[in-house]
Tab-separated table of C-alpha atoms in Angstrom:
chain	number	residue	atom	x	y	z
B	1	MET	CA	109.353	81.824	100.300
B	2	ALA	CA	109.810	84.593	98.039
B	3	SER	CA	112.171	84.918	95.085
B	4	VAL	CA	111.857	88.578	94.064
B	5	VAL	CA	110.821	91.694	96.226
B	6	ALA	CA	110.443	94.928	94.612
B	7	VAL	CA	109.035	98.141	95.382
B	8	LEU	CA	106.950	99.876	92.555
B	9	ASP	CA	105.524	103.479	91.569
B	10	LEU	CA	102.166	103.488	90.412
B	11	LYS	CA	103.081	103.180	86.555
B	12	GLY	CA	104.544	99.487	87.787
B	13	LYS	CA	108.324	101.070	87.196
B	14	SER	CA	110.571	99.343	89.505
B	15	LEU	CA	112.332	101.750	92.191
B	16	ILE	CA	113.972	99.232	93.736
B	17	GLN	CA	114.385	95.022	93.717
B	18	ARG	CA	116.092	92.502	95.044
B	19	SER	CA	116.575	88.789	93.854
B	20	TYR	CA	116.739	85.807	96.322
B	21	ARG	CA	116.417	82.521	94.291
B	22	ASP	CA	116.997	82.158	90.791
B	23	ASP	CA	113.764	80.650	89.714
B	24	VAL	CA	111.971	83.757	88.664
B	25	PRO	CA	113.323	86.367	86.605
B	26	ALA	CA	113.483	89.814	87.695
B	27	SER	CA	112.141	90.854	84.398
B	28	TYR	CA	108.469	89.467	85.673
B	29	ILE	CA	108.208	92.662	88.008
B	30	GLU	CA	107.524	94.358	84.935
B	31	ARG	CA	104.155	92.033	83.988
B	32	PHE	CA	102.840	93.117	87.491
B	33	MET	CA	101.045	96.500	86.386
B	34	PRO	CA	99.528	95.507	83.237
B	35	LEU	CA	97.948	92.577	85.224
B	36	ILE	CA	96.677	94.754	87.638
B	37	LEU	CA	95.176	97.230	84.679
B	38	ASP	CA	93.644	94.039	82.954
B	39	MET	CA	91.611	93.186	86.092
B	40	GLU	CA	90.449	96.575	86.400
B	41	GLU	CA	89.359	96.695	82.853
B	42	GLU	CA	87.614	92.988	83.314
B	43	ASN	CA	85.861	94.323	86.832
B	44	VAL	CA	87.741	91.607	88.180
B	45	PRO	CA	88.318	92.002	92.124
B	46	ILE	CA	91.897	92.765	92.506
B	47	THR	CA	93.380	90.604	95.457
B	48	PRO	CA	96.709	90.727	97.301
B	49	CYS	CA	97.732	87.622	95.920
B	50	PHE	CA	96.833	86.469	92.295
B	51	SER	CA	99.114	83.970	89.940
B	52	SER	CA	99.722	84.498	86.331
B	53	GLU	CA	101.962	81.726	84.175
B	54	GLY	CA	102.990	79.853	86.673
B	55	ILE	CA	104.092	82.716	88.917
B	56	ASN	CA	102.544	83.963	92.450
B	57	TYR	CA	102.129	87.540	92.772
B	58	MET	CA	101.657	89.254	96.188
B	59	HIS	CA	101.365	92.786	96.986
B	60	ILE	CA	100.198	95.535	99.192
B	61	ARG	CA	100.007	99.206	98.410
B	62	HIS	CA	101.415	102.202	100.388
B	63	ASN	CA	100.849	105.926	99.754
B	64	ASN	CA	102.043	105.835	96.277
B	65	LEU	CA	103.890	102.656	96.138
B	66	TYR	CA	103.203	99.203	95.442
B	67	LEU	CA	105.570	96.579	97.266
B	68	VAL	CA	105.486	93.292	95.732
B	69	ALA	CA	106.715	89.813	96.193
B	70	LEU	CA	106.924	86.743	93.464
B	71	SER	CA	107.344	83.349	93.757
B	72	LYS	CA	107.390	80.163	91.749
B	73	ARG	CA	106.952	77.712	94.340
B	74	ASN	CA	103.542	76.953	96.511
B	75	SER	CA	104.716	79.515	99.194
B	76	ASN	CA	103.113	80.653	102.263
B	77	ALA	CA	101.387	83.896	100.823
B	78	VAL	CA	100.157	85.275	104.153
B	79	GLU	CA	103.481	85.010	105.681
B	80	ILE	CA	104.949	86.857	102.488
B	81	ILE	CA	102.001	89.492	102.924
B	82	LEU	CA	102.903	89.943	106.491
B	83	PHE	CA	106.890	90.400	105.672
B	84	LEU	CA	105.659	93.381	103.255
B	85	HIS	CA	103.707	94.965	105.748
B	86	ARG	CA	106.713	94.735	108.290
B	87	LEU	CA	109.287	95.899	105.318
B	88	CYS	CA	106.637	98.886	105.042
B	89	ALA	CA	106.836	99.794	108.796
B	90	VAL	CA	110.767	99.211	109.068
B	91	LEU	CA	110.961	101.670	106.028
B	92	THR	CA	108.765	104.097	107.839
B	93	GLU	CA	110.757	103.929	111.061
B	94	TYR	CA	113.813	104.720	108.919
B	95	PHE	CA	112.266	107.261	106.777
B	96	LYS	CA	109.311	108.801	108.217
B	97	GLU	CA	107.409	108.900	105.062
B	98	VAL	CA	107.689	106.064	102.541
B	99	GLU	CA	107.340	107.382	99.305
B	100	GLU	CA	108.887	107.465	95.515
B	101	GLU	CA	111.352	110.331	96.857
B	102	SER	CA	112.559	108.688	100.075
B	103	ILE	CA	113.077	105.235	98.119
B	104	ARG	CA	115.082	107.083	95.300
B	105	ASP	CA	117.235	108.899	98.332
B	106	ASN	CA	118.178	105.622	100.134
B	107	PHE	CA	119.177	102.965	97.676
B	108	VAL	CA	122.054	101.792	99.820
B	109	ILE	CA	120.312	101.536	103.174
B	110	ILE	CA	117.134	99.785	101.689
B	111	TYR	CA	119.232	97.224	99.822
B	112	GLU	CA	121.004	96.364	103.456
B	113	LEU	CA	117.911	96.204	104.994
B	114	LEU	CA	116.592	93.934	102.280
B	115	ASP	CA	119.446	91.780	102.924
B	116	GLU	CA	119.016	91.470	106.750
B	117	MET	CA	115.244	90.958	106.834
B	118	MET	CA	115.040	88.257	104.043
B	119	ASP	CA	117.685	85.409	103.154
B	120	PHE	CA	117.108	82.974	100.472
B	121	GLY	CA	113.691	84.018	100.289
B	122	TYR	CA	113.120	83.283	103.910
B	123	PRO	CA	112.040	86.304	106.244
B	124	GLN	CA	114.831	86.935	109.053
B	125	THR	CA	115.288	89.765	111.339
B	126	THR	CA	111.988	92.180	111.075
B	127	GLU	CA	112.473	94.057	114.104
B	128	SER	CA	113.134	97.811	113.246
B	129	LYS	CA	114.503	98.155	116.777
B	130	ILE	CA	117.319	95.749	116.061
B	131	LEU	CA	117.833	96.278	112.711
B	132	GLN	CA	118.573	100.266	113.590
B	133	GLU	CA	121.281	99.261	116.357
B	134	TYR	CA	123.573	98.095	113.295
B	135	ILE	CA	122.445	99.025	110.146
B	136	THR	CA	122.159	103.430	110.708
B	137	GLN	CA	121.530	105.823	108.099
B	138	GLU	CA	125.344	106.448	107.568
B	139	SER	CA	126.017	102.671	107.539
B	140	HIS	CA	127.324	102.462	103.896
B	141	LYS	CA	129.955	104.499	105.262
B	142	LEU	CA	131.290	102.189	107.773
B	143	GLU	CA	133.499	99.545	107.093
B	144	VAL	CA	132.844	96.443	109.543
B	145	VAL	CA	129.537	96.504	111.623
B	146	ARG	CA	129.131	93.718	113.767
B	147	PRO	CA	125.474	92.860	114.489
B	148	PRO	CA	123.804	92.855	117.908
B	149	VAL	CA	123.815	89.732	119.592
B	150	ALA	CA	119.855	89.577	118.999
B	151	VAL	CA	120.455	88.744	115.458
B	152	THR	CA	122.008	85.345	116.499
B	153	ASN	CA	120.242	84.862	119.466
B	154	ALA	CA	117.175	83.041	119.915
B	155	VAL	CA	115.525	86.473	121.417
B	156	SER	CA	115.739	87.987	118.169
B	157	TRP	CA	113.104	90.687	119.319
B	158	ARG	CA	115.390	92.052	122.237
B	159	SER	CA	119.065	93.318	122.738
B	160	GLU	CA	120.892	92.117	125.597
B	161	GLY	CA	122.417	94.762	128.351
B	162	ILE	CA	119.455	96.859	128.519
B	163	ARG	CA	119.371	98.742	131.723
B	164	TYR	CA	116.812	101.057	133.457
B	165	ARG	CA	117.299	103.179	136.835
B	166	LYS	CA	113.495	102.357	137.343
B	167	ASN	CA	111.589	99.350	135.872
B	168	GLU	CA	108.196	99.825	134.781
B	169	VAL	CA	105.622	97.950	132.574
B	170	PHE	CA	102.442	99.669	131.464
B	171	LEU	CA	99.837	97.535	129.987
B	172	ASP	CA	96.723	98.867	127.919
B	173	VAL	CA	93.786	96.853	127.120
B	174	VAL	CA	92.190	98.786	124.286
B	175	GLU	CA	88.700	97.493	122.727
B	176	SER	CA	86.907	99.038	120.062
B	177	VAL	CA	83.239	98.630	119.239
B	178	ASN	CA	81.702	98.081	116.001
B	179	LEU	CA	78.121	98.193	115.573
B	180	LEU	CA	75.133	99.004	113.323
B	181	VAL	CA	71.859	100.069	114.197
B	182	ASN	CA	68.959	100.154	112.014
B	183	ALA	CA	66.086	102.878	111.544
B	184	SER	CA	64.054	101.014	113.936
B	185	GLY	CA	66.876	101.182	116.758
B	186	ASN	CA	67.721	97.366	116.582
B	187	VAL	CA	71.471	96.471	116.515
B	188	ILE	CA	71.927	94.617	113.474
B	189	ARG	CA	75.632	93.865	113.775
B	190	SER	CA	78.253	93.984	116.571
B	191	GLU	CA	81.216	92.983	117.509
B	192	ILE	CA	84.267	93.926	119.761
B	193	LEU	CA	88.054	94.204	118.738
B	194	GLY	CA	90.503	94.057	121.337
B	195	ALA	CA	94.256	94.724	121.595
B	196	VAL	CA	96.590	94.454	124.312
B	197	LYS	CA	99.509	96.991	123.984
B	198	MET	CA	102.228	97.019	126.019
B	199	LYS	CA	105.279	99.757	127.014
B	200	CYS	CA	108.206	97.687	128.939
B	201	TYR	CA	110.974	99.596	130.619
B	202	LEU	CA	112.759	96.687	132.019
B	203	SER	CA	116.554	95.599	132.573
B	204	GLY	CA	117.773	92.827	131.571
B	205	MET	CA	115.901	89.713	129.952
B	206	PRO	CA	112.893	89.324	131.881
B	207	GLU	CA	110.311	86.973	131.825
B	208	LEU	CA	106.721	87.770	132.097
B	209	ARG	CA	103.252	86.300	132.610
B	210	LEU	CA	100.230	87.590	131.788
B	211	GLY	CA	97.008	85.763	133.048
B	212	LEU	CA	93.089	87.064	131.795
B	213	ASN	CA	89.921	85.915	133.030
B	214	ASP	CA	90.062	83.704	129.748
B	215	LYS	CA	87.000	81.078	129.879
B	216	ALA	CA	89.217	78.314	127.921
B	217	MET	CA	91.846	78.893	130.658
B	218	PHE	CA	89.447	78.174	133.748
B	219	GLU	CA	88.075	75.226	131.707
B	220	SER	CA	91.426	73.707	130.780
B	221	THR	CA	92.774	73.889	134.282
B	222	GLY	CA	89.411	73.123	136.159
B	223	ARG	CA	89.316	76.115	138.156
B	224	ALA	CA	86.736	78.193	139.263
B	225	ASN	CA	86.123	81.515	138.529
B	226	ARG	CA	84.372	83.762	140.988
B	227	GLY	CA	83.637	86.403	138.462
B	228	LYS	CA	82.892	86.871	134.619
B	229	SER	CA	84.720	85.083	132.049
B	230	ILE	CA	85.173	85.958	128.482
B	231	GLU	CA	85.303	83.586	125.358
B	232	MET	CA	88.478	85.190	122.976
B	233	GLU	CA	88.229	84.465	119.324
B	234	ASP	CA	90.854	85.176	116.356
B	235	VAL	CA	93.694	85.505	119.011
B	236	LYS	CA	96.926	86.892	117.318
B	237	PHE	CA	99.821	87.383	119.087
B	238	HIS	CA	103.128	89.013	118.920
B	239	GLN	CA	106.209	86.532	117.969
B	240	CYS	CA	107.577	86.951	121.536
B	241	VAL	CA	104.671	84.729	123.174
B	242	ARG	CA	105.333	81.348	123.810
B	243	LEU	CA	102.804	79.715	121.668
B	244	ALA	CA	103.215	76.203	122.873
B	245	ARG	CA	102.799	77.256	126.477
B	246	PHE	CA	99.319	79.171	125.665
B	247	GLU	CA	98.100	75.729	123.787
B	248	ASN	CA	99.319	73.851	126.872
B	249	ASP	CA	97.641	75.993	129.896
B	250	ARG	CA	96.378	79.336	128.235
B	251	THR	CA	99.313	80.947	129.841
B	252	ILE	CA	100.798	84.031	128.497
B	253	SER	CA	104.392	83.848	128.635
B	254	PHE	CA	106.990	86.026	127.019
B	255	ILE	CA	110.106	87.891	126.782
B	256	PRO	CA	109.227	91.311	125.884
B	257	PRO	CA	110.511	93.460	123.394
B	258	ASP	CA	112.083	97.033	124.915
B	259	GLY	CA	109.717	99.695	124.318
B	260	GLU	CA	105.962	100.157	122.679
B	261	PHE	CA	104.458	96.909	121.019
B	262	GLU	CA	101.141	95.124	120.633
B	263	LEU	CA	101.411	92.045	122.601
B	264	MET	CA	98.093	90.465	121.376
B	265	SER	CA	94.741	91.309	119.529
B	266	TYR	CA	91.136	89.453	119.942
B	267	ARG	CA	87.871	89.430	118.469
B	268	LEU	CA	84.482	88.981	120.431
B	269	SER	CA	81.126	88.393	118.714
B	270	THR	CA	79.062	88.659	121.575
B	271	PRO	CA	76.376	91.011	121.111
B	272	VAL	CA	76.799	94.874	122.378
B	273	LYS	CA	74.218	97.504	123.017
B	274	PRO	CA	75.194	101.189	122.289
B	275	LEU	CA	76.910	102.435	124.651
B	276	ILE	CA	76.607	106.076	122.986
B	277	TRP	CA	72.955	106.330	121.606
B	278	VAL	CA	71.949	109.024	119.216
B	279	GLU	CA	68.951	109.752	117.420
B	280	ALA	CA	67.734	112.729	115.100
B	281	ALA	CA	64.282	114.064	114.056
B	282	VAL	CA	64.402	116.104	110.840
B	283	GLU	CA	61.593	118.488	110.204
B	284	ASN	CA	62.172	119.705	106.213
B	285	HIS	CA	60.483	122.874	105.000
B	286	ARG	CA	60.525	122.350	101.361
B	287	GLY	CA	62.291	124.967	99.609
B	288	SER	CA	63.628	126.996	102.039
B	289	ARG	CA	65.067	125.348	105.455
B	290	VAL	CA	65.686	122.021	107.281
B	291	GLU	CA	65.734	121.977	111.230
B	292	TYR	CA	67.143	118.949	113.154
B	293	MET	CA	66.473	117.996	116.794
B	294	VAL	CA	69.558	115.338	118.168
B	295	LYS	CA	69.477	113.908	121.250
B	296	ILE	CA	72.462	111.737	123.064
B	297	LYS	CA	72.476	109.397	126.010
B	298	GLY	CA	75.314	107.383	127.569
B	299	GLN	CA	74.029	103.866	127.888
B	300	PHE	CA	76.807	102.990	130.106
B	301	LYS	CA	77.359	103.042	134.049
B	302	ARG	CA	77.034	106.099	135.975
B	303	ARG	CA	80.424	106.392	137.450
B	304	SER	CA	81.908	106.139	134.187
B	305	THR	CA	82.498	108.890	131.893
B	306	ALA	CA	83.045	109.016	128.172
B	307	ASN	CA	85.545	111.635	126.699
B	308	ASN	CA	86.020	113.556	123.662
B	309	VAL	CA	82.474	112.526	122.153
B	310	GLU	CA	82.111	113.678	118.689
B	311	ILE	CA	78.202	112.972	116.622
B	312	TYR	CA	78.615	113.675	112.754
B	313	VAL	CA	74.819	114.119	111.676
B	314	PRO	CA	74.446	114.131	107.951
B	315	VAL	CA	72.989	116.920	106.176
B	316	PRO	CA	72.191	118.162	102.184
B	317	ASP	CA	74.942	119.091	100.217
B	318	ASP	CA	74.187	122.168	99.575
B	319	ALA	CA	72.929	123.199	103.101
B	320	ASP	CA	74.013	126.659	104.188
B	321	SER	CA	73.438	129.387	106.933
B	322	PRO	CA	73.950	127.026	109.874
B	323	LYS	CA	72.357	127.824	113.435
B	324	PHE	CA	73.018	125.729	116.405
B	325	ARG	CA	71.786	125.282	120.208
B	326	ALA	CA	73.206	122.488	122.275
B	327	SER	CA	72.383	122.194	125.934
B	328	VAL	CA	76.009	120.679	126.219
B	329	GLY	CA	79.171	121.033	123.930
B	330	THR	CA	79.768	122.826	120.913
B	331	VAL	CA	78.271	122.066	117.421
B	332	VAL	CA	80.277	122.764	114.181
B	333	TYR	CA	79.393	122.772	110.581
B	334	ALA	CA	81.786	120.446	108.317
B	335	PRO	CA	80.578	120.850	104.806
B	336	GLU	CA	83.412	119.291	103.436
B	337	LYS	CA	81.809	115.841	105.320
B	338	SER	CA	78.149	117.358	104.433
B	339	ALA	CA	77.470	117.000	108.165
B	340	PHE	CA	77.512	118.997	111.352
B	341	VAL	CA	79.569	117.734	114.287
B	342	TRP	CA	78.450	117.618	117.940
B	343	LYS	CA	81.217	117.875	120.196
B	344	ILE	CA	80.936	116.930	124.045
B	345	LYS	CA	83.955	117.073	126.249
B	346	GLN	CA	82.473	114.774	128.650
B	347	LEU	CA	79.496	112.566	128.449
B	348	GLY	CA	78.572	110.960	132.255
B	349	GLY	CA	76.827	107.340	132.175
B	350	ALA	CA	72.980	107.419	131.687
B	351	LYS	CA	73.458	111.159	131.367
B	352	GLU	CA	70.951	112.573	128.403
B	353	TYR	CA	71.504	116.099	126.189
B	354	LEU	CA	69.712	117.419	123.284
B	355	MET	CA	70.659	119.995	120.451
B	356	ARG	CA	69.163	121.350	117.636
B	357	ALA	CA	70.139	122.485	113.984
B	358	HIS	CA	68.880	125.067	111.702
B	359	PHE	CA	70.077	125.170	107.937
B	360	GLY	CA	68.855	127.091	105.247
B	361	LEU	CA	68.325	125.060	101.819
B	362	PRO	CA	67.821	126.333	98.514
B	363	SER	CA	66.299	123.293	97.033
B	364	VAL	CA	64.964	120.064	99.162
B	365	ARG	CA	63.102	116.754	97.994
B	366	SER	CA	61.302	114.604	100.580
B	367	GLU	CA	63.010	111.668	99.056
B	368	GLU	CA	66.522	112.862	100.132
B	369	ILE	CA	66.087	112.351	103.801
B	370	ASP	CA	65.491	108.530	103.114
B	371	LYS	CA	68.591	107.977	101.332
B	372	ARG	CA	70.811	110.103	103.640
B	373	ALA	CA	73.986	108.645	105.330
B	374	PRO	CA	73.866	107.648	108.815
B	375	ILE	CA	74.803	109.108	112.248
B	376	SER	CA	78.359	108.011	113.127
B	377	VAL	CA	79.774	108.687	116.744
B	378	LYS	CA	83.447	108.736	117.953
B	379	PHE	CA	84.262	108.534	121.647
B	380	GLU	CA	86.614	106.854	124.578
B	381	ILE	CA	85.742	105.608	127.966
B	382	PRO	CA	88.605	105.222	130.203
B	383	TYR	CA	88.534	102.703	133.082
B	384	PHE	CA	86.134	100.474	131.182
B	385	THR	CA	85.809	97.590	129.027
B	386	VAL	CA	82.736	96.352	127.340
B	387	SER	CA	83.358	93.107	127.075
B	388	GLY	CA	84.428	92.457	130.972
B	389	ILE	CA	88.186	91.435	130.266
B	390	GLN	CA	90.420	91.321	132.985
B	391	VAL	CA	94.264	91.137	133.511
B	392	ARG	CA	94.032	88.759	136.701
B	393	TYR	CA	98.111	89.032	136.929
B	394	LEU	CA	101.055	90.427	135.674
B	395	LYS	CA	104.226	88.626	136.890
B	396	ILE	CA	107.687	90.150	136.323
B	397	VAL	CA	110.528	87.503	136.627
B	398	GLU	CA	114.251	88.448	135.821
B	399	LYS	CA	117.512	86.560	137.322
B	400	SER	CA	118.910	89.611	139.088
B	401	GLY	CA	115.603	89.640	141.146
B	402	TYR	CA	114.682	93.645	140.843
B	403	GLN	CA	111.250	94.954	141.747
B	404	ALA	CA	109.106	96.438	138.686
B	405	LEU	CA	105.975	98.570	138.748
B	406	PRO	CA	102.904	97.138	136.297
B	407	TRP	CA	100.306	99.418	135.243
B	408	VAL	CA	97.374	98.308	133.874
B	409	ARG	CA	94.425	100.612	132.225
B	410	TYR	CA	91.466	99.996	130.361
B	411	ILE	CA	89.958	102.132	127.858
B	412	THR	CA	86.795	101.373	125.081
B	413	GLN	CA	86.614	103.391	122.149
B	414	ASN	CA	84.508	103.322	118.903
B	415	GLY	CA	85.780	101.135	116.097
B	416	ASP	CA	85.682	102.351	112.465
B	417	ASP	CA	81.999	101.497	111.996
B	418	TYR	CA	79.915	102.795	114.894
B	419	ILE	CA	76.827	103.581	112.544
B	420	LEU	CA	73.315	104.691	113.769
B	421	ARG	CA	70.826	105.043	111.082
B	422	THR	CA	68.285	106.636	113.877
B	423	ILE	CA	67.436	109.618	111.412
B	424	SER	CA	63.654	110.183	110.962
B	425	ASP	CA	61.154	112.264	109.929
B	426	ALA	CA	60.067	114.930	112.811
B	427	LYS	CA	56.040	113.908	112.102
B	428	GLN	CA	56.992	110.257	112.651
B	429	SER	CA	59.662	110.600	115.552
B	430	SER	CA	58.910	109.709	119.217
B	431	MET	CA	61.661	111.730	120.834
B	432	ILE	CA	60.989	114.208	123.544
B	433	THR	CA	59.971	117.582	123.170
B	434	PRO	CA	62.549	120.113	121.895
B	435	MET	CA	64.731	122.371	124.235
């Protein structure tokens, strides 16, 4: 539980704060920034949670603001940090940009939100769609506002009385691949981060049941699986999922929020080979110019296609006079990133292409090539999952008995760290002859 929640500027000045309990004086907020500065001076890592003089400080940073919660008791720090993130998300829904000016311009509505989202230090309603039904941007002008049933109902994330002429559910399984390939071409780290995202346009209070090819489900129920099954780790669910039911028989059962939301996320630590392979050979002409030859290959099934592929190849900071020649796509120089970018709109599975780049270079030292940043890649492959996850069924049950259309889509894309250190000297490279 939190005793005080506040929004501070970068100097540590409180823009708005709310006390929920009497055990922590509000003046302790003023000690937050000096403690942060002390940790910076002593080169102590600044964690989201730390304690001083018996007070627990939990905080997140957003733009030019700190969102801070104080507690004296042995509170659930993760729950409070999650609440601060939810508060930030709700404020973003209301004001589009959460910054110092928008906080100062909306004191009344923020105080109302703080009162509704937390009660006596315990998080309450944190769904922005429900809050927006009875706390509007003009709410301080209203005399009496009756909260929607969802606030007092067990299903606090969905309002009653929702109606659609056409009932539809869109489900996206999005997997992001992170990997690190060393200079020898070996994968030394890889992981798959997955998310199941939904858009629900359903009338009434429907109950949905989602079945995946989950290995633990097949084992717990004793059923045989004809195809591939996956073993998910670090599974996190939206609050609408009945956790007891999932732990019992691995059934994902839930009453969904209206509109767009993330149902669940997961991680797989199974080894992954590079879906898109890139290597570069560098020929360095000291003191005059540098040339690159880059090869790309789609290492996925032939029937699949990667869209909007971007390959970022690093170059020395003082490179100039770029010239490019590519067998497919376009190449642009991005001096602000000290790289050139090869853009390919569509890359078919098992397809292989080459490009060459030439730069003028006032001064090049041979050791700079070894210290250069790695190649990074961006891409998106629709109708494909690298883990092999499958939606076995998506059942929709509603007491009125209407028919609904479920749509399922699979997408694989690069993660934040899709890195290849496959840049070598042209004399040592085994790449095929240039175009």
